[in-house]
mmCIF file of C-alpha atoms and ligand atoms in Angstrom:
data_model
loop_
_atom_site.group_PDB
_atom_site.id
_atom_site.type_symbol
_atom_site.label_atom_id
_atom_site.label_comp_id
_atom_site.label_asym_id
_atom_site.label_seq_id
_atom_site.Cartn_x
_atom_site.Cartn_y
_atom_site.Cartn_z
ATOM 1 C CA UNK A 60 0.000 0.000 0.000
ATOM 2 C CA UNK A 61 1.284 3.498 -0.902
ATOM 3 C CA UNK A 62 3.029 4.855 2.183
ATOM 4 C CA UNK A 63 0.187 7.976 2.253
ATOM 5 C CA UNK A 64 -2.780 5.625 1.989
ATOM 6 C CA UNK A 65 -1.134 3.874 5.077
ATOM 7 C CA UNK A 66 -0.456 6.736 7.441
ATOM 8 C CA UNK A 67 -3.240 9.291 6.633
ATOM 9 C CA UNK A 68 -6.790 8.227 6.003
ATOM 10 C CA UNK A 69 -8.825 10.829 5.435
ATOM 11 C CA UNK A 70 -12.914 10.905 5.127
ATOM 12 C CA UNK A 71 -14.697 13.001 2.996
ATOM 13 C CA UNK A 72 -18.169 13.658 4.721
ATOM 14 C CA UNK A 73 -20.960 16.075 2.071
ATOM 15 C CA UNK A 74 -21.418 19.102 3.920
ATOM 16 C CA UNK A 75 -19.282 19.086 6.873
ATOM 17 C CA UNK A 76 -15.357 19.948 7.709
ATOM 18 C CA UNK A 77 -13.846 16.746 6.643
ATOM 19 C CA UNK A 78 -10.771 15.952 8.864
ATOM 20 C CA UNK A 79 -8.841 12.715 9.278
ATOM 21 C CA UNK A 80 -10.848 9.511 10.292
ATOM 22 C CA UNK A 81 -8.404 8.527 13.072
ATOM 23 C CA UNK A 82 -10.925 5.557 13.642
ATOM 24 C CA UNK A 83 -9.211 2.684 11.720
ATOM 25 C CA UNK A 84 -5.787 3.280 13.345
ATOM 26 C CA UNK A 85 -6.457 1.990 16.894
ATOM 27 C CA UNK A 86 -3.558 4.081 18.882
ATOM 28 C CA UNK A 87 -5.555 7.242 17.070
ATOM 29 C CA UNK A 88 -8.441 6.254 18.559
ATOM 30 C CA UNK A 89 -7.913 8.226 21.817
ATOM 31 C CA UNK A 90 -7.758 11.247 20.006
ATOM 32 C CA UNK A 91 -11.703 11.261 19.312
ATOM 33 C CA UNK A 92 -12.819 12.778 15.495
ATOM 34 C CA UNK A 93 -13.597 16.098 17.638
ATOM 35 C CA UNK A 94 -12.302 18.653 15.257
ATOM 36 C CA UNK A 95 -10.541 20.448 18.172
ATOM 37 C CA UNK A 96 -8.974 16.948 18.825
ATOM 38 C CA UNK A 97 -7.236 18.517 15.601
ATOM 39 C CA UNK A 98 -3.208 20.064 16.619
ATOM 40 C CA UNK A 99 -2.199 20.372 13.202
ATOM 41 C CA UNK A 100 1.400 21.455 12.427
ATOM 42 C CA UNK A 101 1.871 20.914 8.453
ATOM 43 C CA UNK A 102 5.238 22.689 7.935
ATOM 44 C CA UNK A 103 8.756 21.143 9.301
ATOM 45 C CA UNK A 104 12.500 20.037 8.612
ATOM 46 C CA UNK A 105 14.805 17.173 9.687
ATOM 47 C CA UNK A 106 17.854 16.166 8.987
ATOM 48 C CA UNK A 107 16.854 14.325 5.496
ATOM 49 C CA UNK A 108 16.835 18.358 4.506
ATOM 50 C CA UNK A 109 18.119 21.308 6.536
ATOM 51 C CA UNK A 110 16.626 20.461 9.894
ATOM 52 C CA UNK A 111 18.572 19.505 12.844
ATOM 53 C CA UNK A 112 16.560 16.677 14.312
ATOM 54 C CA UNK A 113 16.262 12.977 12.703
ATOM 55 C CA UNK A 114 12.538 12.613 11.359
ATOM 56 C CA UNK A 115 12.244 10.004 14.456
ATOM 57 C CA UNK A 116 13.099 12.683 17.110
ATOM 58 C CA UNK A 117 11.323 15.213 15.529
ATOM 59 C CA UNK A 118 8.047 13.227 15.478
ATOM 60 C CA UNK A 119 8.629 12.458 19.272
ATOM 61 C CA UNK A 120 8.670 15.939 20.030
ATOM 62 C CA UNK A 121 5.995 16.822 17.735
ATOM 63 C CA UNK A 122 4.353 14.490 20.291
ATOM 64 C CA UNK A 123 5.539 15.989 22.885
ATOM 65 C CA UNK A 124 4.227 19.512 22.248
ATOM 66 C CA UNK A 125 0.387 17.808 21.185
ATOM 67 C CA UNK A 126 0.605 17.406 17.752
ATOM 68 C CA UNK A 127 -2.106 15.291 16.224
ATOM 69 C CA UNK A 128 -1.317 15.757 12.494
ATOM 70 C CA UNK A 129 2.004 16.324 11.252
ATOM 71 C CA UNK A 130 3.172 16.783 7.434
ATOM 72 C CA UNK A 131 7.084 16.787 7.555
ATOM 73 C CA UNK A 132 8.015 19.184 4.793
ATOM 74 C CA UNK A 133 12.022 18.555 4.061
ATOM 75 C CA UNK A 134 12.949 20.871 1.150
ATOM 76 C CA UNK A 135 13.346 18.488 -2.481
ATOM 77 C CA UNK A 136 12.951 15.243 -0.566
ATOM 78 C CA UNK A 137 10.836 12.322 0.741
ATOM 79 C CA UNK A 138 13.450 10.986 2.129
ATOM 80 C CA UNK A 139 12.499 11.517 5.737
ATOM 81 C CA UNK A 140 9.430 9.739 5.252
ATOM 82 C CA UNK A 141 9.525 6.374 6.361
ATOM 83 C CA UNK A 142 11.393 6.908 9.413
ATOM 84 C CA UNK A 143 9.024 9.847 10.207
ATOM 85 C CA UNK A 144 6.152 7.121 9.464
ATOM 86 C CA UNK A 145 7.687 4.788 11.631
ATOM 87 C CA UNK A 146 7.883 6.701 14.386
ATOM 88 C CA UNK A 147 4.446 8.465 13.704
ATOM 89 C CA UNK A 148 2.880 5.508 14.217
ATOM 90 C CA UNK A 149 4.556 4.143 17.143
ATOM 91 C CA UNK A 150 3.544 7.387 18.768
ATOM 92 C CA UNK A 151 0.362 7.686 17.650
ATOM 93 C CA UNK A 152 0.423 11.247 15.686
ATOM 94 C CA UNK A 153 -1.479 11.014 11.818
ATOM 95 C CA UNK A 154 1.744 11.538 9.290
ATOM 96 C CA UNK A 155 0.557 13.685 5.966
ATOM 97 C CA UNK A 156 3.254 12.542 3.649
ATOM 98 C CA UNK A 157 4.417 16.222 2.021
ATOM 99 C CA UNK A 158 7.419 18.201 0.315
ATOM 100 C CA UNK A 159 8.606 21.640 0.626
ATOM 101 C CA UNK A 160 9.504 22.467 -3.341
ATOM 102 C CA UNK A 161 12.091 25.028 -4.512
ATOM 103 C CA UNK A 162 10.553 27.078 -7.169
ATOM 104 C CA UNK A 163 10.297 30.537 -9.042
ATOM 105 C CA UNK A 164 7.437 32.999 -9.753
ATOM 106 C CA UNK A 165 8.924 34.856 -12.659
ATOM 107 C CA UNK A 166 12.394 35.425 -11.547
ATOM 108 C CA UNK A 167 11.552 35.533 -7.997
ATOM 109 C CA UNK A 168 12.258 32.125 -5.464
ATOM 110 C CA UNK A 169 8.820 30.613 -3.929
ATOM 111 C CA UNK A 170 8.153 27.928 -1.816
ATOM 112 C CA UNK A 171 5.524 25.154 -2.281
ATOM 113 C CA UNK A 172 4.766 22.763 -0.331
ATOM 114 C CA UNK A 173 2.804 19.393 -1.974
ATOM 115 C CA UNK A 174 0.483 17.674 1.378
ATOM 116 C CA UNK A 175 -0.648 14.416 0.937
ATOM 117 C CA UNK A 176 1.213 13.289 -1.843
ATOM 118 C CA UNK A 177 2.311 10.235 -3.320
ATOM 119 C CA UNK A 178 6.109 9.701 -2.944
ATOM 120 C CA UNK A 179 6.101 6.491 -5.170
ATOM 121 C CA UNK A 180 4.904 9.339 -8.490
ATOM 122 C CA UNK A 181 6.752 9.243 -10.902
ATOM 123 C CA UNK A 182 6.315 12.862 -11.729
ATOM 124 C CA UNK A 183 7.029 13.809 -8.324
ATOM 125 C CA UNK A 184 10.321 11.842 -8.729
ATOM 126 C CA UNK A 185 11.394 13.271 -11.810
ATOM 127 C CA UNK A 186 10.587 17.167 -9.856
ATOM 128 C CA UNK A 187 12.977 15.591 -7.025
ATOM 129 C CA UNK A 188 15.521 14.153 -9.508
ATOM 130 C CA UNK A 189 16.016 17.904 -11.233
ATOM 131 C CA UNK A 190 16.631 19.863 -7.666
ATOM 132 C CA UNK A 191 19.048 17.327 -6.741
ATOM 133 C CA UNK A 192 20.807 17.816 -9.387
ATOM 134 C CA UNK A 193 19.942 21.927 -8.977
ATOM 135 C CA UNK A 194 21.139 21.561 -5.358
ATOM 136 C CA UNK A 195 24.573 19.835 -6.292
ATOM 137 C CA UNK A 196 25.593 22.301 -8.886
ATOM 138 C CA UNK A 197 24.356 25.116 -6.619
ATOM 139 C CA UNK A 198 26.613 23.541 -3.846
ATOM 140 C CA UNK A 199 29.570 23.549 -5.906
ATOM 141 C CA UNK A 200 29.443 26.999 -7.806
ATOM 142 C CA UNK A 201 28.574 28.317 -3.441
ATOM 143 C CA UNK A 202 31.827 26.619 -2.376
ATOM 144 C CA UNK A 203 33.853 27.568 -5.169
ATOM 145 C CA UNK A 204 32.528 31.008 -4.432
ATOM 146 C CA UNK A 205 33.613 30.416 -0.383
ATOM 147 C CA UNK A 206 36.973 29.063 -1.122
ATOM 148 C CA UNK A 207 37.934 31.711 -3.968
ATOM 149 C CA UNK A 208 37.281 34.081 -0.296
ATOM 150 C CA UNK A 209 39.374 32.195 1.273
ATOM 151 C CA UNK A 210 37.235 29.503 2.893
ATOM 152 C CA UNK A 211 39.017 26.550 2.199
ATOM 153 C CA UNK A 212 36.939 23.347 2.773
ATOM 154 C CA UNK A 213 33.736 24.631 2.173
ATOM 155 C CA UNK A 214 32.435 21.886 0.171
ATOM 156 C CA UNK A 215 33.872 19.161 1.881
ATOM 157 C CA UNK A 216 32.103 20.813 4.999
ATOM 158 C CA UNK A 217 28.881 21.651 3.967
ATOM 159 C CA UNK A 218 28.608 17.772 2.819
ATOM 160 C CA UNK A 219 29.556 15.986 5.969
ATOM 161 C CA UNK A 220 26.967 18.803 7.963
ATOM 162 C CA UNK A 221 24.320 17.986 5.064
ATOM 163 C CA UNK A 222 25.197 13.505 5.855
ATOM 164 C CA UNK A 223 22.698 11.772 3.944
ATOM 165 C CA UNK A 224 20.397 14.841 3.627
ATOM 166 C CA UNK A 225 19.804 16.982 0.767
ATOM 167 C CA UNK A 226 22.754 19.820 0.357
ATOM 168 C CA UNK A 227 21.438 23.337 1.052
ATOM 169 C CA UNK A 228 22.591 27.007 2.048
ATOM 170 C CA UNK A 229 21.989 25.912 5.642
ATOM 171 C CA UNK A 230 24.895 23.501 5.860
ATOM 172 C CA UNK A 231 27.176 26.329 4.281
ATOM 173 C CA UNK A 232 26.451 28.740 7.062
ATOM 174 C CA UNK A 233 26.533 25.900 10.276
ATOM 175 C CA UNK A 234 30.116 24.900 8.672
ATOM 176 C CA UNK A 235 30.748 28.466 8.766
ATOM 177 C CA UNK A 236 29.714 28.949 12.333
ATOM 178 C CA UNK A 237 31.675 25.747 13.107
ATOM 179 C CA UNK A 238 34.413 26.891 12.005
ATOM 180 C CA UNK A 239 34.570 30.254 13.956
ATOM 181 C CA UNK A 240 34.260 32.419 10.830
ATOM 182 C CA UNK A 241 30.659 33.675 11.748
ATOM 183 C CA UNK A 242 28.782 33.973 14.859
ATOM 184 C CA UNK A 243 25.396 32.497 13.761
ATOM 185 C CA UNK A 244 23.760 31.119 10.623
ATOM 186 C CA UNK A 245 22.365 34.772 10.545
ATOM 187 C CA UNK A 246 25.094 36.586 9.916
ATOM 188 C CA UNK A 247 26.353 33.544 7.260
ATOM 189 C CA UNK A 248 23.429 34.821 5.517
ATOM 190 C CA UNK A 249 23.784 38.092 5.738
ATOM 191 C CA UNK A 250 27.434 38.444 5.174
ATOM 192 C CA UNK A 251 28.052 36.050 2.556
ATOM 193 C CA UNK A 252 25.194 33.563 1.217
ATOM 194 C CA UNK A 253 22.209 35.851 1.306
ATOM 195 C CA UNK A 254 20.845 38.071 -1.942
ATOM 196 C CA UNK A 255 23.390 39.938 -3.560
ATOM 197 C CA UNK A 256 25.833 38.514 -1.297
ATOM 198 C CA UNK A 257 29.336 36.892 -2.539
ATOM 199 C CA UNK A 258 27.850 33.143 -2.612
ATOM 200 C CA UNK A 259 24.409 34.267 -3.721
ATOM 201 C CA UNK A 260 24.368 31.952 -6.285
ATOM 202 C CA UNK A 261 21.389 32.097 -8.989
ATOM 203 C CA UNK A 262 19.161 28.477 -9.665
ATOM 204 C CA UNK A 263 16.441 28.163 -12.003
ATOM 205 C CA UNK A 264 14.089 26.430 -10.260
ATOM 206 C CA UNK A 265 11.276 25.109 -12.305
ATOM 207 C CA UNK A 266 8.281 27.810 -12.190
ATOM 208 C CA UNK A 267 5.794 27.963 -10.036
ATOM 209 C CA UNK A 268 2.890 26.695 -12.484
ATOM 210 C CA UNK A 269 4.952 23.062 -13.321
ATOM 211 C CA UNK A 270 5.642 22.778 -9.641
ATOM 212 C CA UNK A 271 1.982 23.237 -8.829
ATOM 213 C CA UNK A 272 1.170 20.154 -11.627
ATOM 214 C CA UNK A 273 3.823 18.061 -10.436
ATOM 215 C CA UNK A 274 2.082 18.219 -6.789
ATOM 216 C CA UNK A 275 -1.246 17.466 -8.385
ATOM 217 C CA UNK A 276 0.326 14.968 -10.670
ATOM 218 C CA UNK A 277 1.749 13.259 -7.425
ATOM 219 C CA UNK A 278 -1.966 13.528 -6.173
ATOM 220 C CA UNK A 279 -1.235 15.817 -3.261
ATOM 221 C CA UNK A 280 -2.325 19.255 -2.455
ATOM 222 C CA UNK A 281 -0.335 22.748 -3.467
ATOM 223 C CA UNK A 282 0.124 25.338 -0.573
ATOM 224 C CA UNK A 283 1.736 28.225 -1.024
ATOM 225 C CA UNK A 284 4.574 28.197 1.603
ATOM 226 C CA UNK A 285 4.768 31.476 4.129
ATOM 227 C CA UNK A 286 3.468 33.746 1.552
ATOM 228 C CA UNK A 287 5.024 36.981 3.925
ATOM 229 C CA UNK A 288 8.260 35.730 3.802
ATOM 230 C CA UNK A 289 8.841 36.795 -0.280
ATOM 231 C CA UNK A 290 9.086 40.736 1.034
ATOM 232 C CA UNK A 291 6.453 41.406 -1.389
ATOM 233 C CA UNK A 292 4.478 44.746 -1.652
ATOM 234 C CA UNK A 293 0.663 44.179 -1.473
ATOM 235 C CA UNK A 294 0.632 44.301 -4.992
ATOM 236 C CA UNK A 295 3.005 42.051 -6.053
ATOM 237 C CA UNK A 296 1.322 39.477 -3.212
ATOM 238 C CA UNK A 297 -1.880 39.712 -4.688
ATOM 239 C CA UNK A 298 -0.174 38.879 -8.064
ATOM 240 C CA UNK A 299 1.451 35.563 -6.631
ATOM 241 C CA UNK A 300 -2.011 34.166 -4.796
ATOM 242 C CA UNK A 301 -3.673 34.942 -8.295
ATOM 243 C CA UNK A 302 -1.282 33.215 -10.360
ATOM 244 C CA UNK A 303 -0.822 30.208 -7.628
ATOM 245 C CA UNK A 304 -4.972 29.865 -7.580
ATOM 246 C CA UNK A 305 -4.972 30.133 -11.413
ATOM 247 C CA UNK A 306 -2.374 27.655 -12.152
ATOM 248 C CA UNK A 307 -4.011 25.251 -9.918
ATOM 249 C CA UNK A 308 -2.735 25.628 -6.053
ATOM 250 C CA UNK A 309 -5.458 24.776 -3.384
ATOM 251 C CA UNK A 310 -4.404 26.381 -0.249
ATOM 252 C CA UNK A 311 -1.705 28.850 1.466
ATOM 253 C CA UNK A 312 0.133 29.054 4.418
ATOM 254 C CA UNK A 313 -2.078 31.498 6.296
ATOM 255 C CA UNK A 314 -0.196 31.328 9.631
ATOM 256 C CA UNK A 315 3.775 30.222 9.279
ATOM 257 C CA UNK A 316 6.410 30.898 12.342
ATOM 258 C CA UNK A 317 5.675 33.534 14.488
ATOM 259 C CA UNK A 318 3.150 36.207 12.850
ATOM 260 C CA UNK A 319 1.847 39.267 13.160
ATOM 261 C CA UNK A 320 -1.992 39.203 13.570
ATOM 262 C CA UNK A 321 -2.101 42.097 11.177
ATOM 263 C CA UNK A 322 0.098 41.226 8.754
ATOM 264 C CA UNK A 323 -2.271 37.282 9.040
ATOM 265 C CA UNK A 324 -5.938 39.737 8.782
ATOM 266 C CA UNK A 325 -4.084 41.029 5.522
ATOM 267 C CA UNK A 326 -3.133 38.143 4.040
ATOM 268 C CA UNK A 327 -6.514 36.592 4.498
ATOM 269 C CA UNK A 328 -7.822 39.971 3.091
ATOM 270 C CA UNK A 329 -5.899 39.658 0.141
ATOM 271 C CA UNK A 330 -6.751 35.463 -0.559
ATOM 272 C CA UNK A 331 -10.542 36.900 0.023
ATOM 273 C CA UNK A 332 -10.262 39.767 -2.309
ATOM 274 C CA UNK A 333 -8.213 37.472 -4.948
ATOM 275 C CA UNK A 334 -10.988 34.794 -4.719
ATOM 276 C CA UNK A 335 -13.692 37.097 -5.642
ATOM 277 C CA UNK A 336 -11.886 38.449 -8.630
ATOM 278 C CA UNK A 337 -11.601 34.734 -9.736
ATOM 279 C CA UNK A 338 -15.226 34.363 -8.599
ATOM 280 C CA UNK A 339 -14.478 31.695 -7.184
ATOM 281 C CA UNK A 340 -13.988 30.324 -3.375
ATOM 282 C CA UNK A 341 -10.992 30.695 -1.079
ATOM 283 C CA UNK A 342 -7.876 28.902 -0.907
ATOM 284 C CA UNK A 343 -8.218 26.110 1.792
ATOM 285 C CA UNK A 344 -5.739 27.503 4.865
ATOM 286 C CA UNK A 345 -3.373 25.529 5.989
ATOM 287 C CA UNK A 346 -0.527 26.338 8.903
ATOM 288 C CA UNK A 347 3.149 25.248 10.626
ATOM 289 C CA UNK A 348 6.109 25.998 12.600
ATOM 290 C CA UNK A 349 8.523 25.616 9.757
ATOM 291 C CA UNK A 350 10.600 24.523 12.470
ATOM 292 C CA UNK A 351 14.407 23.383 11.629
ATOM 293 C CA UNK A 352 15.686 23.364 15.230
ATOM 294 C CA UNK A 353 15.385 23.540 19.278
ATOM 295 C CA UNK A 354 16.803 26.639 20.302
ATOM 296 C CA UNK A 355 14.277 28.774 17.826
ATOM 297 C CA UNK A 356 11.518 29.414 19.843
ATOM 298 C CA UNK A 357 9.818 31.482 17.387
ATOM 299 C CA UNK A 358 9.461 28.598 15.086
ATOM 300 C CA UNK A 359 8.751 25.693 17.507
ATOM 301 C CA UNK A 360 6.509 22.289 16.767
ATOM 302 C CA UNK A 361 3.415 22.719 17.844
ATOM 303 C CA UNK A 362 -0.095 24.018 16.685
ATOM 304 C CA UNK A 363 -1.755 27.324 16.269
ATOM 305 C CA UNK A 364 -5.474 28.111 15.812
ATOM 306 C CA UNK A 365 -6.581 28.773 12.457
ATOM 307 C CA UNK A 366 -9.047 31.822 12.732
ATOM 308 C CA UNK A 367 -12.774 30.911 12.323
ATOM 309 C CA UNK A 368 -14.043 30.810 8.844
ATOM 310 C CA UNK A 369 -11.533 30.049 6.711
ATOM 311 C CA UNK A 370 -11.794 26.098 5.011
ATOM 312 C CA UNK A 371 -8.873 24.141 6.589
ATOM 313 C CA UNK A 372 -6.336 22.575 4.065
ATOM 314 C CA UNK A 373 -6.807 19.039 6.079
ATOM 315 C CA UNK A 374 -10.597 19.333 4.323
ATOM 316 C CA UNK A 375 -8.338 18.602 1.099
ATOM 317 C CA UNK A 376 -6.739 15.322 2.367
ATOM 318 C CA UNK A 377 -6.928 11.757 1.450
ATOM 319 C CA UNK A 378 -8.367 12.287 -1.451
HETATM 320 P P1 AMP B 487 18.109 26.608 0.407
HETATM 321 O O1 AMP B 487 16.892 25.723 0.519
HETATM 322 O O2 AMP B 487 19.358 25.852 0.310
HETATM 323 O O3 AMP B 487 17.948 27.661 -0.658
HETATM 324 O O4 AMP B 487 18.203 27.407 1.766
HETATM 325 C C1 AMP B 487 17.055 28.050 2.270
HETATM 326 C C2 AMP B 487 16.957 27.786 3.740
HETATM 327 O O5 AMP B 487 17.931 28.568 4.397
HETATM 328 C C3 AMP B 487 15.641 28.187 4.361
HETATM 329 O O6 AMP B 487 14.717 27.144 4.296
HETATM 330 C C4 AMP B 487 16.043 28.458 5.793
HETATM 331 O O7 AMP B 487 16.089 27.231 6.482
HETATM 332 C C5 AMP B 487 17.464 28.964 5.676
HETATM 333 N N1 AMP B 487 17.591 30.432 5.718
HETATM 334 C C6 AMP B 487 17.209 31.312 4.771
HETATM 335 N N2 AMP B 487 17.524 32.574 5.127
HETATM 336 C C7 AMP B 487 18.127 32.485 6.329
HETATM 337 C C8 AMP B 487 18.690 33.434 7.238
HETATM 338 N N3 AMP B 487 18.691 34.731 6.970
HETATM 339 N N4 AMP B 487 19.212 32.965 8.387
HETATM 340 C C9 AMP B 487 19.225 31.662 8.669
HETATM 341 N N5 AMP B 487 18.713 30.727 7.865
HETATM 342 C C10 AMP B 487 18.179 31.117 6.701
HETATM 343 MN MN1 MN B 488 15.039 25.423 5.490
HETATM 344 MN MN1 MN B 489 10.518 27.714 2.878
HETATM 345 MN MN1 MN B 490 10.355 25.280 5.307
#
């Protein structure tokens, strides 16, 4: 059996907030099919990506902090998945298999994350097989970059922080930290891997409309990753939620990390506004930590409430 019919089923009931039917998994069964039984936290990293924790320890501390349904989101990988479905179902927490894709709007990098989808699909492999390849080329042209400034070791670094995980920016700054050349991955951004920055190295990540089919084509649902985080202006935002909904996305991130509740009344201003000028409903709202690590507090496991009114992306599962 596919790994997501095995670790999320999912009910679709006419007329009411579908939400998963923890009933055939017996350890679930505590949980009740009260929607508040619901501590949803669809957004985090492990170690199979940029994340810190192994997808078995993060799961346990998912647990920990009352998560019920957790997607682990590692960026260009399902590689964290069976461990994380291992241990999700030894503890008792409802897995949604899931992604968190690299991609471009225009010239412009997005994020978008696929819930729910099949990590057997061929077209999803083929999406994974291209950023690998993306990432490794990136990684080299960074450290070439690094060790041109004098950084020697940069690649050799990065890869042994990175393990068995997917290669990203991330590992560049920790080894940079590590080696006492920074004080914090913040400042690795800031001084040398961020925009405009010496190692600010350009990738064409496949646009945002063929990463949007190759989520559907996997069977799983399109969210638009922390839609505040792009430093659009209004404008511009309104463009990207347009162009997402048109090209087929199905939900955003309406709360991701710590947020401001005006800047989350905006955004939920602007999906309203955008859905009526497509006369047509809402995105479904989904929400996470986006956590990578302890020691963040800002970006911790756990669960938020999604304001009343909006259509849950977990209405969209098992499908
Ligand atoms: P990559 O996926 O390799 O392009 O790297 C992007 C990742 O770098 C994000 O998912 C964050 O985890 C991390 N990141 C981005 N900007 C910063 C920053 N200013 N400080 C620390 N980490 C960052
Ligand atoms: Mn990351
Ligand atoms: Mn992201
Ligand atoms: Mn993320």
């Amino acid at each position: 059996m596919p790994l997501r019919q095995q670790h999320l089923r999912v009910v679709q009931k006419p007329g009411v907030t579908t939400r998963p039917n923890l009933s055939e998994n017996p350890e679930l069964k505590a949980l009740s099919a009260a929607e508040e039984a619901i501590c949803a936290d669809l957004h985090c990293h492990s170690t199979a990506s940029d994340g810190i924790l192994s997808p078995a320890a993060l799961v346990s501390r998912a647990k920990s902090r009352g998560v019920t349904l957790l997607a682990l989101t590692d960026h260009d990988t399902v590689g964290g998945l069976p461990e994380a479905a291992a241990a999700c179902r030894r503890q008792g927490v409802a897995l949604v298999p899931a992604i968190e894709f690299s991609s471009r709007w225009g010239k412009r990098p997005v994020h978008i994350v696929g819930l729910d989808i099949d990590p057997n699909s061929p077209a999803l492999r083929e999406g994974i097989a291209l950023r690998e390849r993306l990432r490794r080329e990136r990684a080299e042209r960074i450290a070439t970059r690094l060790e041109k400034r004098g950084f020697e070791g940069a690649l050799k670094g990065a890869r042994a922080l990175a393990g068995d995980g997917v290669i990203g920016r991330p590992h560049f700054a920790r080894w940079l930290v590590q080696q006492g050349y920074v004080e914090d991955s913040g400042r690795a951004f800031k001084r040398y891997l961020g925009a405009g920055k010496v190692a600010d190295v350009k990738v064409e990540w496949p646009q945002l409309s063929e990463t949007v089919a190759c989520i559907r084509a996997a069977n799983g649902v399109a969210v638009l990753a922390h839609p505040l985080k792009y430093n659009l202006s209004r404008t511009q935002l309104r463009s990207l939620l347009r162009d997402f909904a048109m090209a087929g996305g199905e939900a955003i991130e309406l709360l991701c990390g710590r947020q401001n509740p005006v800047q989350t009344r905006e955004l939920r201003q602007l999906m309203e506004a955008v859905a009526a000028e497509l006369a047509r409903p809402p995105l479904h709202c989904s929400l996470g930590s986006d956590f990578h690590q302890p020691e963040q507090p800002w970006r911790e496991l756990g669960c938020v409430r999604l304001p009343e009114g909006v259509q849950p992306v977990w209405a969209l599962l098992g499908r």
